[in-house]
Structures are given as structure tokens and as C-alpha cells.
Amino acid sequence: MQEIHLKIQRQDGPDSGPYWDEFKIPYRPQHNVISVLMALREHPVNVKGERVAPVVYEVGCMEEVCGACTMIINGKVRQACSTLVDTLAQPIVLRPMTKFRVVRDLMVDRQPMFDALRKVRGWIDIDGGYDIHVHAPRISPKDWEKNYDFSRCMTCGCCMEVCPQVNTRSQFIGPAPVGQAWLFSNHPTGKYYKEERLHALMGPGGITDCGNAQNCVRICPKEIKLTDAIARIGRDATIQALKDLFLK
Amino acid sequence: MSSTALDKHFVWRKLHSLLGIVPIGFFLCFHLFENSLTTKGPEYFTEHVVNKIGEMPYIELMEIFFIAIPILFHAIYGLVIWYFGQSNVARYGYARNWMYLLQRVSGAVVFVFIITHVWGTRLEVLMGDSVTKATLFEHLAKDLQNPLILAWYIIGVLLAIVHFSNGVWLALITWGITIGPRSQRISSWVCVFIGLVLVALSAQALRGLLAAGV
Ligand code: SF4
Ligand code: SF4
Ligand code: FES
């Protein structure tokens, strides 16, 4: 293999249309998709010999923990930094995720996911009108282990990309925020806001909009048990609904 | 973030899910069971099934409020749910993703089937010109001699069974009964079993009707 052949779906701005551009760069062993894009940036000449604007992409950690570099690689959504070129069929086809607004080329705006975290109170309070953490909060090793699993979510958007219920027509908040809502309600101090989180997930776009296609749990690069969280939140929402009906 | 009363959206979705099981699912099971009694012959069927049910008090009200209205709501709201999804089996061909699509397609086909089925049986009896309760069995047996109608019935009933069995599997999750992958695997086998029992009952019904065919 002498060359690396790239086919990239590009877009000049959020409101302009997409187009394809092809590149060939010299082969080097052990490239990953981000390092290939970096090499391309040094010499952005396409197969037609035109010098074009360098391909825009997002990158952070380079070790699959930040989620910034997520894109569709040969038809599958995954992190570009941890995808090794030697494992891919050529030409390597790169596309931006389809469920988010494209900023430019391969870079998308994942803001809706962060907005969703705000909506479901995806955090714990470290300060308040009383001493929250006088001592370190107690947590059973079992809960700790489960929570650790969910805490590895990097808001990458893979699960949103594959979810049939996340699309421009629907308001569904998506699998990752449901997982995070469950995580923070299972935390010793976060649990005091469980009811608020459930109510946020019982409105339009909430838990009942999940169609149980279970693609999310198959695709998550961190193997987070999203469908467990979805089912648990489903149960808690049912119980909360009964409380709302009979205790209020 | 609403923090007090129950959200309308939540209630509609839950109602949609609940109605699919009770009364619609229960009715489907009962309906297939009673129809499997066609194997006992036209006289028995007319006397012990058609007439018995016809003699039940408040039968018309029950049909309207426990069968017709729930089915209409479940079907129309189901189509709304379908509209808000965007299937992607071509790219992500996992089995569950196919079932997600099949649940929607089967629901739509079964809705059309139910309309034709009710038209061809219950409504014709109600209008009472050509078909009466006494001749319902014969009428259906004759209809099913037509291979197109027979095929339509087989497709409609099978898809209804698929939709119901998969619906039970889904309801067990969304109501929070089966949470983990292991319990969901077990429940999927239980649902396959329920489906097979219903298929067996339908085969019996068909056998009875075809055997008596003119
Ligand atoms: S749950 Fe998994 S797939 Fe979804 S955003 Fe988090 S890490 Fe990514
Ligand atoms: S299980 Fe729910 S959240 Fe996950 S992909 Fe399917 S519809 Fe989306
Ligand atoms: S750069 Fe952080 S996950 Fe790829």
C-alpha cells in the first residue's frame, strides 16, 4: 500500500451544501484517522491537483476520552483518533455526524447534548444551603462500580447518531442524557434531585420517546449500559407518575 | 423543567402502551382462542361462540369502548410515533433495530387489515342484509376459499401476532419490569412462546373454517 486514499464529505459552513473531495497522501504505518487529517493539513491538495482549504475537524485528547473527534468512518460512527488506518478498507470515507449541525467539514456542534445535560440536571451540587460534603459522601462499592461505568460518557454523540428516535422531527433528548440523569440520581448527594430529573424526562422528548431499538448500547464506544439506564428511568418514571397522581 | 402535575405527553405515551396490552392484547388472545373453536364445526361455533357472545349484556358498548376506540387510538397515535422516528436499518442492521422497524410496519398493515376484517364480518352482520349471525361462519368460510382473501388473512393475523408479542416485550421494558440484558433475553423467549401459541390457535381457526368450506 503506497498511498492512503481519502474520500471526505465537506461543507463550507452550517448553511451551505455538502460536497465530496478526494485526497491521496503517502502511506505511513500506524496512522490513525486524525493523524492522517493532520498530515493532509500540511499539504491540502486534492486528487484533481487543486490546492483547497484544509479539511476542518475537531480533536482533543487523542486517546478516546473527550469525544471531540467523532465522525462517520466507512459508514460507522466512531472516534477518529482511535481508529487505525491499517484496519480500514480504502478509500477511507469520512463524513460528519448527521444528527448534529455541521459547523464546517467534519466538525459538528454537539451543543444539543450539553443543553440536554442542563435540562436533566446532569451534575451534582458541591455547595448549598447546608454542608453537603462535610465528609466524603458514602457510596457502596457496587453503586460506585455502576456509576463509574456511566461516568465514562464523553458526550461523543455516537449513541445519538444511531438512535432512530433522535432526528430533526422529534424532540427526543437521546440516550446519553438519560444515562447521565440515571448516574447523577444514583449518586449519594445527587439523589436529592432525582424527582426533578425524572420530571425533566417525563415531558415531551423524554423517556417515553425511546423506541427500544437498542442501537445506542451496541454502538457506545465506552460500552455504557444505556438500555439499563433507560429501563430503570422508565420504571422510576412510572413510579413517579403514581406518586404525582396519588401523593399530590 | 415541569415539577408538578403529570405531563400530557407522558400520559398519552403511557396510555398508548397500556392500551396495546389491555384491552387490545387481551382481546386478541381471546379472539384467537374463540376462533380456534371453528374446528368443532359450524353448528357448535354458531351456537357456543357467535350466539353466546352476541347474548352478552352491553356487548355493543363493550365493543365500542373496549375494542374499537382503544384500537383506533392505539393505531392513530402509533402512526404519529412512527412519524417522529427515523429508521436506519440499512446502516445499523442489528436485530433489535429491525424489530423497531417491523413493529411500525406491522402496526400499519394490521390497522388496514382490521378495518377490512371488521367490515367483512361484524359490520356486514350489523347491516344484516346478506350476512346474519347464523350464516357468519359459512360466509367467512366461503370468503376464505378465495386465495387472495386467504393470503390477506394469513398476513394480517401473523403480523398482528408479531406486533403483539414484540409489544409485550417492549412494554415489559418501558414499564420497568425487565431492566437488564439477561432479563430481556429471557422475556424475548417468553414472547416468542406467546407468539407461537397464538399462531397455533390461528392455524386451528383456519383449519376449522377451511374444512367446512363450501
Ligand atoms: S453514552 Fe457512549 S456513545 Fe453516548 S455520548 Fe456517552 S460515550 Fe458517547
Ligand atoms: S434504545 Fe432508545 S435511546 Fe437507544 S437507540 Fe433505541 S430508541 Fe434510541
Ligand atoms: S480526540 Fe478525544 S476522543 Fe478522539
GROMACS .gro file of C-alpha atoms and ligand atoms in nm:
model
  482
    1MET     CA    1   0.000   0.000   0.000
    2GLN     CA    2   0.171   0.315  -0.119
    3GLU     CA    3  -0.097   0.569  -0.057
    4ILE     CA    4  -0.384   0.644   0.171
    5HIS     CA    5  -0.694   0.729  -0.028
    6LEU     CA    6  -0.942   0.956   0.147
    7LYS     CA    7  -1.294   1.046   0.041
    8ILE     CA    8  -1.428   1.325   0.256
    9GLN     CA    9  -1.771   1.480   0.270
   10ARG     CA   10  -1.707   1.850   0.309
   11GLN     CA   11  -1.922   2.151   0.381
   12ASP     CA   12  -1.802   2.511   0.384
   13GLY     CA   13  -2.038   2.635   0.652
   14PRO     CA   14  -2.351   2.550   0.850
   15ASP     CA   15  -2.581   2.676   0.576
   16SER     CA   16  -2.401   2.564   0.262
   17GLY     CA   17  -2.446   2.230   0.092
   18PRO     CA   18  -2.219   1.925   0.126
   19TYR     CA   19  -1.979   1.805  -0.147
   20TRP     CA   20  -1.717   1.533  -0.183
   21ASP     CA   21  -1.344   1.586  -0.204
   22GLU     CA   22  -1.079   1.317  -0.256
   23PHE     CA   23  -0.721   1.310  -0.142
   24LYS     CA   24  -0.424   1.076  -0.162
   25ILE     CA   25  -0.141   1.104   0.085
   26PRO     CA   26   0.174   0.890   0.118
   27TYR     CA   27   0.131   0.578   0.327
   28ARG     CA   28   0.292   0.556   0.668
   29PRO     CA   29   0.240   0.270   0.907
   30GLN     CA   30   0.034   0.320   1.224
   31HIS     CA   31  -0.157   0.625   1.115
   32ASN     CA   32  -0.486   0.691   1.282
   33VAL     CA   33  -0.759   0.892   1.112
   34ILE     CA   34  -0.672   1.213   1.298
   35SER     CA   35  -0.302   1.185   1.223
   36VAL     CA   36  -0.392   1.135   0.857
   37LEU     CA   37  -0.602   1.453   0.865
   38MET     CA   38  -0.310   1.633   1.031
   39ALA     CA   39  -0.074   1.516   0.759
   40LEU     CA   40  -0.328   1.625   0.499
   41ARG     CA   41  -0.339   1.971   0.652
   42GLU     CA   42   0.030   2.022   0.570
   43HIS     CA   43  -0.035   1.967   0.202
   44PRO     CA   44  -0.406   2.007   0.123
   45VAL     CA   45  -0.406   1.918  -0.246
   46ASN     CA   46  -0.691   1.701  -0.375
   47VAL     CA   47  -0.672   1.429  -0.641
   48LYS     CA   48  -0.750   1.683  -0.912
   49GLY     CA   49  -0.434   1.867  -0.813
   50GLU     CA   50  -0.619   2.167  -0.671
   51ARG     CA   51  -0.493   2.330  -0.356
   52VAL     CA   52  -0.803   2.351  -0.132
   53ALA     CA   53  -0.881   2.481   0.214
   54PRO     CA   54  -0.756   2.230   0.473
   55VAL     CA   55  -1.020   1.990   0.599
   56VAL     CA   56  -1.167   2.109   0.928
   57TYR     CA   57  -1.211   1.857   1.210
   58GLU     CA   58  -1.220   1.862   1.586
   59VAL     CA   59  -0.971   1.692   1.813
   60GLY     CA   60  -0.888   1.696   2.180
   61CYS     CA   61  -0.741   1.414   2.381
   62MET     CA   62  -0.616   1.180   2.107
   63GLU     CA   63  -0.695   0.887   2.337
   64GLU     CA   64  -1.072   0.836   2.305
   65VAL     CA   65  -1.180   1.010   2.621
   66CYS     CA   66  -1.307   1.350   2.507
   67GLY     CA   67  -1.537   1.254   2.220
   68ALA     CA   68  -1.449   1.559   2.010
   69CYS     CA   69  -1.323   1.370   1.704
   70THR     CA   70  -1.638   1.161   1.649
   71MET     CA   71  -1.730   1.117   1.281
   72ILE     CA   72  -1.866   0.855   1.042
   73ILE     CA   73  -1.579   0.643   0.915
   74ASN     CA   74  -1.658   0.396   0.638
   75GLY     CA   75  -2.023   0.409   0.737
   76LYS     CA   76  -1.978   0.358   1.109
   77VAL     CA   77  -1.982   0.633   1.368
   78ARG     CA   78  -1.671   0.624   1.589
   79GLN     CA   79  -1.377   0.822   1.723
   80ALA     CA   80  -1.126   0.918   1.454
   81CYS     CA   81  -0.831   0.929   1.696
   82SER     CA   82  -0.865   0.565   1.799
   83THR     CA   83  -0.941   0.435   1.450
   84LEU     CA   84  -0.627   0.292   1.295
   85VAL     CA   85  -0.585   0.337   0.923
   86ASP     CA   86  -0.428  -0.007   0.886
   87THR     CA   87  -0.758  -0.164   0.994
   88LEU     CA   88  -0.970   0.025   0.738
   89ALA     CA   89  -1.071  -0.058   0.383
   90GLN     CA   90  -0.974   0.204   0.126
   91PRO     CA   91  -1.084   0.451   0.014
   92ILE     CA   92  -1.149   0.572   0.364
   93VAL     CA   93  -1.480   0.755   0.357
   94LEU     CA   94  -1.520   1.028   0.617
   95ARG     CA   95  -1.847   1.207   0.688
   96PRO     CA   96  -1.962   1.434   0.970
   97MET     CA   97  -2.228   1.302   1.206
   98THR     CA   98  -2.578   1.351   1.066
   99LYS     CA   99  -2.772   1.426   1.385
  100PHE     CA  100  -2.589   1.748   1.466
  101ARG     CA  101  -2.546   2.078   1.287
  102VAL     CA  102  -2.230   2.082   1.075
  103VAL     CA  103  -2.001   2.373   1.160
  104ARG     CA  104  -1.757   2.301   0.881
  105ASP     CA  105  -1.640   1.984   0.705
  106LEU     CA  106  -1.611   1.712   0.970
  107MET     CA  107  -1.673   1.940   1.267
  108VAL     CA  108  -2.020   1.936   1.418
  109ASP     CA  109  -2.187   2.126   1.701
  110ARG     CA  110  -2.269   1.892   1.987
  111GLN     CA  111  -2.429   2.170   2.190
  112PRO     CA  112  -2.772   1.999   2.199
  113MET     CA  113  -2.616   1.725   2.411
  114PHE     CA  114  -2.479   1.975   2.661
  115ASP     CA  115  -2.812   2.156   2.667
  116ALA     CA  116  -2.974   1.821   2.738
  117LEU     CA  117  -2.741   1.765   3.034
  118ARG     CA  118  -2.851   2.101   3.170
  119LYS     CA  119  -3.212   2.001   3.122
  120VAL     CA  120  -3.178   1.676   3.320
  121ARG     CA  121  -2.959   1.834   3.587
  122GLY     CA  122  -2.661   1.627   3.480
  123TRP     CA  123  -2.438   1.727   3.769
  124ILE     CA  124  -2.421   1.709   4.146
  125ASP     CA  125  -2.416   2.008   4.376
  126ILE     CA  126  -2.093   2.068   4.562
  127ASP     CA  127  -2.228   2.362   4.755
  128GLY     CA  128  -2.561   2.461   4.901
  129GLY     CA  129  -2.756   2.599   5.193
  130TYR     CA  130  -2.624   2.318   5.412
  131ASP     CA  131  -2.295   2.133   5.439
  132ILE     CA  132  -2.322   1.892   5.152
  133HIS     CA  133  -1.986   1.724   5.174
  134VAL     CA  134  -1.886   1.753   5.538
  135HIS     CA  135  -1.739   1.412   5.496
  136ALA     CA  136  -1.679   1.240   5.167
  137PRO     CA  137  -2.018   1.103   5.059
  138ARG     CA  138  -2.068   0.737   5.133
  139ILE     CA  139  -2.131   0.505   4.845
  140SER     CA  140  -2.140   0.128   4.827
  141PRO     CA  141  -1.870  -0.034   4.614
  142LYS     CA  142  -2.144  -0.179   4.395
  143ASP     CA  143  -2.301   0.159   4.323
  144TRP     CA  144  -1.958   0.308   4.277
  145GLU     CA  145  -1.877   0.050   4.013
  146LYS     CA  146  -2.203   0.106   3.828
  147ASN     CA  147  -2.163   0.481   3.846
  148TYR     CA  148  -1.806   0.462   3.724
  149ASP     CA  149  -1.932   0.286   3.414
  150PHE     CA  150  -2.170   0.572   3.331
  151SER     CA  151  -1.924   0.841   3.435
  152ARG     CA  152  -1.705   0.750   3.139
  153CYS     CA  153  -1.956   0.902   2.897
  154MET     CA  154  -1.765   1.154   2.686
  155THR     CA  155  -2.069   1.316   2.522
  156CYS     CA  156  -1.930   1.195   2.191
  157GLY     CA  157  -2.270   1.161   2.025
  158CYS     CA  158  -2.232   0.809   1.879
  159CYS     CA  159  -2.545   0.692   2.059
  160MET     CA  160  -2.736   0.997   1.933
  161GLU     CA  161  -2.619   0.933   1.579
  162VAL     CA  162  -2.751   0.575   1.569
  163CYS     CA  163  -3.075   0.637   1.759
  164PRO     CA  164  -3.374   0.630   1.521
  165GLN     CA  165  -3.568   0.842   1.765
  166VAL     CA  166  -3.316   1.128   1.755
  167ASN     CA  167  -3.383   1.332   1.441
  168THR     CA  168  -3.494   1.672   1.326
  169ARG     CA  169  -3.864   1.586   1.354
  170SER     CA  170  -3.851   1.459   1.710
  171GLN     CA  171  -3.759   1.634   2.031
  172PHE     CA  172  -3.615   1.319   2.190
  173ILE     CA  173  -3.335   1.411   2.426
  174GLY     CA  174  -3.137   1.098   2.331
  175PRO     CA  175  -2.975   0.807   2.514
  176ALA     CA  176  -2.662   0.972   2.664
  177PRO     CA  177  -2.851   1.235   2.870
  178VAL     CA  178  -3.083   0.962   3.001
  179GLY     CA  179  -2.776   0.766   3.112
  180GLN     CA  180  -2.633   1.072   3.283
  181ALA     CA  181  -2.962   1.150   3.455
  182TRP     CA  182  -2.958   0.799   3.594
  183LEU     CA  183  -2.592   0.835   3.702
  184PHE     CA  184  -2.645   1.155   3.898
  185SER     CA  185  -2.961   1.024   4.062
  186ASN     CA  186  -2.765   0.722   4.177
  187HIS     CA  187  -2.504   0.939   4.345
  188PRO     CA  188  -2.527   0.988   4.725
  189THR     CA  189  -2.576   1.365   4.704
  190GLY     CA  190  -2.714   1.377   4.350
  191LYS     CA  191  -3.010   1.160   4.451
  192TYR     CA  192  -3.182   1.451   4.626
  193TYR     CA  193  -3.274   1.586   4.284
  194LYS     CA  194  -3.399   1.258   4.144
  195GLU     CA  195  -3.756   1.384   4.123
  196GLU     CA  196  -3.652   1.691   3.925
  197ARG     CA  197  -3.454   1.476   3.684
  198LEU     CA  198  -3.746   1.240   3.639
  199HIS     CA  199  -3.986   1.524   3.572
  200ALA     CA  200  -3.748   1.665   3.315
  201LEU     CA  201  -3.753   1.324   3.147
  202MET     CA  202  -4.131   1.283   3.168
  203GLY     CA  203  -4.209   1.570   2.931
  204PRO     CA  204  -4.200   1.587   2.551
  205GLY     CA  205  -3.873   1.444   2.424
  206GLY     CA  206  -3.835   1.247   2.746
  207ILE     CA  207  -3.805   0.882   2.831
  208THR     CA  208  -4.128   0.772   2.661
  209ASP     CA  209  -3.983   0.877   2.324
  210CYS     CA  210  -3.729   0.595   2.330
  211GLY     CA  211  -3.838   0.323   2.087
  212ASN     CA  212  -3.613   0.050   2.230
  213ALA     CA  213  -3.427  -0.015   1.908
  214GLN     CA  214  -3.127  -0.056   2.140
  215ASN     CA  215  -2.877   0.067   1.881
  216CYS     CA  216  -2.729   0.304   2.139
  217VAL     CA  217  -2.598   0.031   2.366
  218ARG     CA  218  -2.448  -0.155   2.070
  219ILE     CA  219  -2.253   0.145   1.942
  220CYS     CA  220  -2.132   0.319   2.260
  221PRO     CA  221  -1.750   0.313   2.247
  222LYS     CA  222  -1.741   0.315   2.627
  223GLU     CA  223  -1.981   0.020   2.645
  224ILE     CA  224  -2.209   0.213   2.876
  225LYS     CA  225  -2.521   0.014   2.960
  226LEU     CA  226  -2.754   0.274   2.819
  227THR     CA  227  -3.054   0.045   2.788
  228ASP     CA  228  -3.025  -0.045   3.158
  229ALA     CA  229  -3.044   0.324   3.243
  230ILE     CA  230  -3.333   0.374   3.002
  231ALA     CA  231  -3.532   0.087   3.153
  232ARG     CA  232  -3.456   0.199   3.510
  233ILE     CA  233  -3.561   0.553   3.432
  234GLY     CA  234  -3.873   0.405   3.269
  235ARG     CA  235  -3.953   0.223   3.592
  236ASP     CA  236  -3.876   0.526   3.809
  237ALA     CA  237  -4.090   0.745   3.582
  238THR     CA  238  -4.382   0.505   3.621
  239ILE     CA  239  -4.345   0.514   3.999
  240GLN     CA  240  -4.304   0.892   3.995
  241ALA     CA  241  -4.622   0.922   3.789
  242LEU     CA  242  -4.811   0.722   4.052
  243LYS     CA  243  -4.669   0.944   4.325
  244ASP     CA  244  -4.771   1.253   4.130
  245LEU     CA  245  -5.119   1.110   4.092
  246PHE     CA  246  -5.181   0.994   4.447
  247LEU     CA  247  -4.950   1.186   4.679
  248LYS     CA  248  -5.012   1.533   4.545
  249MET     CA  249  -3.849   2.155   3.376
  250SER     CA  250  -4.201   2.085   3.495
  251SER     CA  251  -4.210   1.983   3.856
  252THR     CA  252  -4.573   1.933   3.946
  253ALA     CA  253  -4.850   1.769   3.750
  254LEU     CA  254  -4.814   1.483   3.508
  255ASP     CA  255  -4.708   1.584   3.163
  256LYS     CA  256  -4.964   1.527   2.884
  257HIS     CA  257  -4.705   1.376   2.652
  258PHE     CA  258  -4.605   1.121   2.914
  259VAL     CA  259  -4.967   1.027   2.982
  260TRP     CA  260  -5.051   0.981   2.612
  261ARG     CA  261  -4.745   0.764   2.553
  262LYS     CA  262  -4.816   0.551   2.857
  263LEU     CA  263  -5.181   0.519   2.761
  264HIS     CA  264  -5.078   0.409   2.412
  265SER     CA  265  -4.853   0.143   2.561
  266LEU     CA  266  -5.109   0.026   2.816
  267LEU     CA  267  -5.398   0.001   2.569
  268GLY     CA  268  -5.184  -0.221   2.346
  269ILE     CA  269  -5.182  -0.479   2.628
  270VAL     CA  270  -5.517  -0.418   2.796
  271PRO     CA  271  -5.765  -0.433   2.642
  272ILE     CA  272  -5.632  -0.478   2.285
  273GLY     CA  273  -5.379  -0.755   2.351
  274PHE     CA  274  -5.615  -0.941   2.581
  275PHE     CA  275  -5.887  -0.913   2.321
  276LEU     CA  276  -5.654  -1.050   2.051
  277CYS     CA  277  -5.574  -1.355   2.265
  278PHE     CA  278  -5.942  -1.414   2.346
  279HIS     CA  279  -6.043  -1.363   1.984
  280LEU     CA  280  -5.791  -1.615   1.852
  281PHE     CA  281  -5.891  -1.860   2.122
  282GLU     CA  282  -6.264  -1.841   2.045
  283ASN     CA  283  -6.193  -1.868   1.673
  284SER     CA  284  -5.987  -2.181   1.721
  285LEU     CA  285  -6.321  -2.339   1.817
  286THR     CA  286  -6.423  -2.340   1.450
  287THR     CA  287  -6.265  -2.685   1.444
  288LYS     CA  288  -6.572  -2.804   1.633
  289GLY     CA  289  -6.786  -2.736   1.330
  290PRO     CA  290  -7.031  -2.467   1.216
  291GLU     CA  291  -7.320  -2.563   1.444
  292TYR     CA  292  -7.110  -2.566   1.759
  293PHE     CA  293  -6.938  -2.243   1.661
  294THR     CA  294  -7.258  -2.056   1.583
  295GLU     CA  295  -7.430  -2.180   1.895
  296HIS     CA  296  -7.150  -2.159   2.151
  297VAL     CA  297  -6.936  -1.875   2.019
  298VAL     CA  298  -7.125  -1.638   1.791
  299ASN     CA  299  -7.455  -1.652   1.979
  300LYS     CA  300  -7.303  -1.667   2.329
  301ILE     CA  301  -7.101  -1.356   2.263
  302GLY     CA  302  -7.396  -1.187   2.097
  303GLU     CA  303  -7.607  -1.252   2.406
  304MET     CA  304  -7.361  -1.090   2.646
  305PRO     CA  305  -7.512  -0.785   2.813
  306TYR     CA  306  -7.384  -0.447   2.697
  307ILE     CA  307  -7.198  -0.619   2.414
  308GLU     CA  308  -7.221  -0.324   2.175
  309LEU     CA  309  -7.096  -0.082   2.440
  310MET     CA  310  -6.809  -0.313   2.523
  311GLU     CA  311  -6.721  -0.348   2.158
  312ILE     CA  312  -6.713   0.026   2.115
  313PHE     CA  313  -6.535   0.125   2.437
  314PHE     CA  314  -6.310  -0.174   2.499
  315ILE     CA  315  -6.224  -0.266   2.141
  316ALA     CA  316  -6.297  -0.008   1.873
  317ILE     CA  317  -6.192   0.312   2.046
  318PRO     CA  318  -5.874   0.169   2.203
  319ILE     CA  319  -5.769   0.021   1.868
  320LEU     CA  320  -5.837   0.346   1.685
  321PHE     CA  321  -5.639   0.545   1.939
  322HIS     CA  322  -5.354   0.294   1.952
  323ALA     CA  323  -5.330   0.282   1.572
  324ILE     CA  324  -5.353   0.653   1.501
  325TYR     CA  325  -5.120   0.755   1.784
  326GLY     CA  326  -4.886   0.475   1.673
  327LEU     CA  327  -4.867   0.631   1.328
  328VAL     CA  328  -4.778   0.962   1.494
  329ILE     CA  329  -4.498   0.786   1.684
  330TRP     CA  330  -4.376   0.635   1.359
  331TYR     CA  331  -4.362   0.979   1.201
  332PHE     CA  332  -4.128   1.103   1.475
  333GLY     CA  333  -3.881   0.821   1.425
  334GLN     CA  334  -3.625   0.777   1.150
  335SER     CA  335  -3.536   0.417   1.089
  336ASN     CA  336  -3.178   0.331   0.992
  337VAL     CA  337  -3.162  -0.045   0.948
  338ALA     CA  338  -2.965  -0.008   0.624
  339ARG     CA  339  -2.670   0.126   0.817
  340TYR     CA  340  -2.720  -0.037   1.156
  341GLY     CA  341  -2.868  -0.379   1.088
  342TYR     CA  342  -2.892  -0.505   1.447
  343ALA     CA  343  -3.178  -0.745   1.513
  344ARG     CA  344  -3.348  -0.512   1.762
  345ASN     CA  345  -3.328  -0.228   1.513
  346TRP     CA  346  -3.514  -0.446   1.262
  347MET     CA  347  -3.776  -0.522   1.523
  348TYR     CA  348  -3.813  -0.147   1.581
  349LEU     CA  349  -3.898  -0.109   1.211
  350LEU     CA  350  -4.113  -0.422   1.199
  351GLN     CA  351  -4.318  -0.301   1.496
  352ARG     CA  352  -4.412   0.009   1.297
  353VAL     CA  353  -4.473  -0.160   0.962
  354SER     CA  354  -4.676  -0.442   1.118
  355GLY     CA  355  -4.883  -0.193   1.315
  356ALA     CA  356  -4.978  -0.005   1.000
  357VAL     CA  357  -5.059  -0.319   0.798
  358VAL     CA  358  -5.262  -0.467   1.084
  359PHE     CA  359  -5.460  -0.145   1.113
  360VAL     CA  360  -5.566  -0.172   0.748
  361PHE     CA  361  -5.632  -0.543   0.796
  362ILE     CA  362  -5.854  -0.481   1.097
  363ILE     CA  363  -6.060  -0.230   0.903
  364THR     CA  364  -6.119  -0.475   0.616
  365HIS     CA  365  -6.177  -0.762   0.860
  366VAL     CA  366  -6.433  -0.577   1.070
  367TRP     CA  367  -6.601  -0.455   0.754
  368GLY     CA  368  -6.625  -0.806   0.615
  369THR     CA  369  -6.763  -0.963   0.933
  370ARG     CA  370  -6.910  -0.759   1.216
  371LEU     CA  371  -7.036  -0.466   1.011
  372GLU     CA  372  -7.194  -0.685   0.747
  373VAL     CA  373  -7.382  -0.866   1.020
  374LEU     CA  374  -7.489  -0.536   1.174
  375MET     CA  375  -7.619  -0.414   0.843
  376GLY     CA  376  -7.786  -0.750   0.822
  377ASP     CA  377  -7.870  -0.779   0.453
  378SER     CA  378  -7.676  -1.072   0.320
  379VAL     CA  379  -7.500  -1.198   0.632
  380THR     CA  380  -7.656  -1.283   0.966
  381LYS     CA  381  -7.513  -1.430   1.282
  382ALA     CA  382  -7.639  -1.769   1.175
  383THR     CA  383  -7.458  -1.754   0.842
  384LEU     CA  384  -7.143  -1.578   0.962
  385PHE     CA  385  -6.943  -1.899   0.974
  386GLU     CA  386  -7.040  -2.003   0.620
  387HIS     CA  387  -6.985  -1.653   0.492
  388LEU     CA  388  -6.630  -1.646   0.629
  389ALA     CA  389  -6.557  -2.000   0.517
  390LYS     CA  390  -6.666  -1.906   0.166
  391ASP     CA  391  -6.461  -1.586   0.166
  392LEU     CA  392  -6.152  -1.778   0.263
  393GLN     CA  393  -6.186  -2.003  -0.041
  394ASN     CA  394  -6.062  -1.704  -0.236
  395PRO     CA  395  -5.682  -1.734  -0.228
  396LEU     CA  396  -5.634  -1.357  -0.215
  397ILE     CA  397  -5.857  -1.317   0.088
  398LEU     CA  398  -5.692  -1.621   0.246
  399ALA     CA  399  -5.345  -1.470   0.193
  400TRP     CA  400  -5.461  -1.135   0.332
  401TYR     CA  401  -5.597  -1.306   0.644
  402ILE     CA  402  -5.277  -1.503   0.696
  403ILE     CA  403  -5.062  -1.191   0.660
  404GLY     CA  404  -5.290  -0.981   0.879
  405VAL     CA  405  -5.314  -1.234   1.160
  406LEU     CA  406  -4.943  -1.320   1.158
  407LEU     CA  407  -4.841  -0.955   1.167
  408ALA     CA  408  -5.091  -0.890   1.446
  409ILE     CA  409  -4.929  -1.170   1.645
  410VAL     CA  410  -4.578  -1.038   1.577
  411HIS     CA  411  -4.687  -0.687   1.675
  412PHE     CA  412  -4.846  -0.810   1.995
  413SER     CA  413  -4.562  -1.040   2.104
  414ASN     CA  414  -4.297  -0.779   2.037
  415GLY     CA  415  -4.523  -0.523   2.202
  416VAL     CA  416  -4.531  -0.731   2.520
  417TRP     CA  417  -4.151  -0.742   2.514
  418LEU     CA  418  -4.138  -0.364   2.474
  419ALA     CA  419  -4.399  -0.295   2.740
  420LEU     CA  420  -4.206  -0.508   2.989
  421ILE     CA  421  -3.914  -0.270   2.939
  422THR     CA  422  -4.094   0.060   2.925
  423TRP     CA  423  -4.299  -0.016   3.235
  424GLY     CA  424  -3.976  -0.104   3.412
  425ILE     CA  425  -4.015  -0.479   3.463
  426THR     CA  426  -3.729  -0.620   3.257
  427ILE     CA  427  -3.426  -0.397   3.309
  428GLY     CA  428  -3.104  -0.582   3.233
  429PRO     CA  429  -2.997  -0.765   2.917
  430ARG     CA  430  -3.039  -1.106   3.077
  431SER     CA  431  -3.399  -1.050   3.182
  432GLN     CA  432  -3.471  -0.900   2.842
  433ARG     CA  433  -3.330  -1.209   2.674
  434ILE     CA  434  -3.550  -1.433   2.885
  435SER     CA  435  -3.856  -1.219   2.818
  436SER     CA  436  -3.787  -1.236   2.446
  437TRP     CA  437  -3.812  -1.616   2.464
  438VAL     CA  438  -4.133  -1.588   2.662
  439CYS     CA  439  -4.271  -1.354   2.398
  440VAL     CA  440  -4.171  -1.592   2.118
  441PHE     CA  441  -4.358  -1.863   2.306
  442ILE     CA  442  -4.669  -1.647   2.343
  443GLY     CA  443  -4.649  -1.574   1.970
  444LEU     CA  444  -4.623  -1.942   1.882
  445VAL     CA  445  -4.924  -2.030   2.095
  446LEU     CA  446  -5.125  -1.761   1.916
  447VAL     CA  447  -5.004  -1.887   1.578
  448ALA     CA  448  -5.120  -2.236   1.675
  449LEU     CA  449  -5.463  -2.106   1.774
  450SER     CA  450  -5.492  -1.917   1.445
  451ALA     CA  451  -5.393  -2.225   1.249
  452GLN     CA  452  -5.670  -2.414   1.426
  453ALA     CA  453  -5.921  -2.143   1.338
  454LEU     CA  454  -5.816  -2.152   0.978
  455ARG     CA  455  -5.829  -2.530   0.969
  456GLY     CA  456  -6.183  -2.529   1.104
  457LEU     CA  457  -6.300  -2.271   0.852
  458LEU     CA  458  -6.131  -2.432   0.555
  459ALA     CA  459  -6.254  -2.781   0.646
  460ALA     CA  460  -6.607  -2.650   0.644
  461GLY     CA  461  -6.554  -2.455   0.323
  462VAL     CA  462  -6.810  -2.489   0.052
  463SF4     S1  463  -2.319   0.722   2.612
  463SF4    FE1  464  -2.148   0.639   2.497
  463SF4     S2  465  -2.199   0.680   2.284
  463SF4    FE2  466  -2.330   0.808   2.407
  463SF4     S3  467  -2.227   1.001   2.423
  463SF4    FE3  468  -2.167   0.884   2.601
  463SF4     S4  469  -1.981   0.778   2.543
  463SF4    FE4  470  -2.074   0.852   2.357
  464SF4     S1  471  -3.295   0.219   2.278
  464SF4    FE1  472  -3.396   0.416   2.274
  464SF4     S2  473  -3.235   0.560   2.304
  464SF4    FE2  474  -3.135   0.370   2.244
  464SF4     S3  475  -3.115   0.384   2.021
  464SF4    FE3  476  -3.307   0.284   2.065
  464SF4     S4  477  -3.462   0.445   2.062
  464SF4    FE4  478  -3.260   0.541   2.084
  465FES     S1  479  -0.968   1.328   2.026
  465FES    FE1  480  -1.067   1.285   2.214
  465FES     S2  481  -1.183   1.110   2.162
  465FES    FE2  482  -1.068   1.143   1.981
   0.00000   0.00000   0.00000
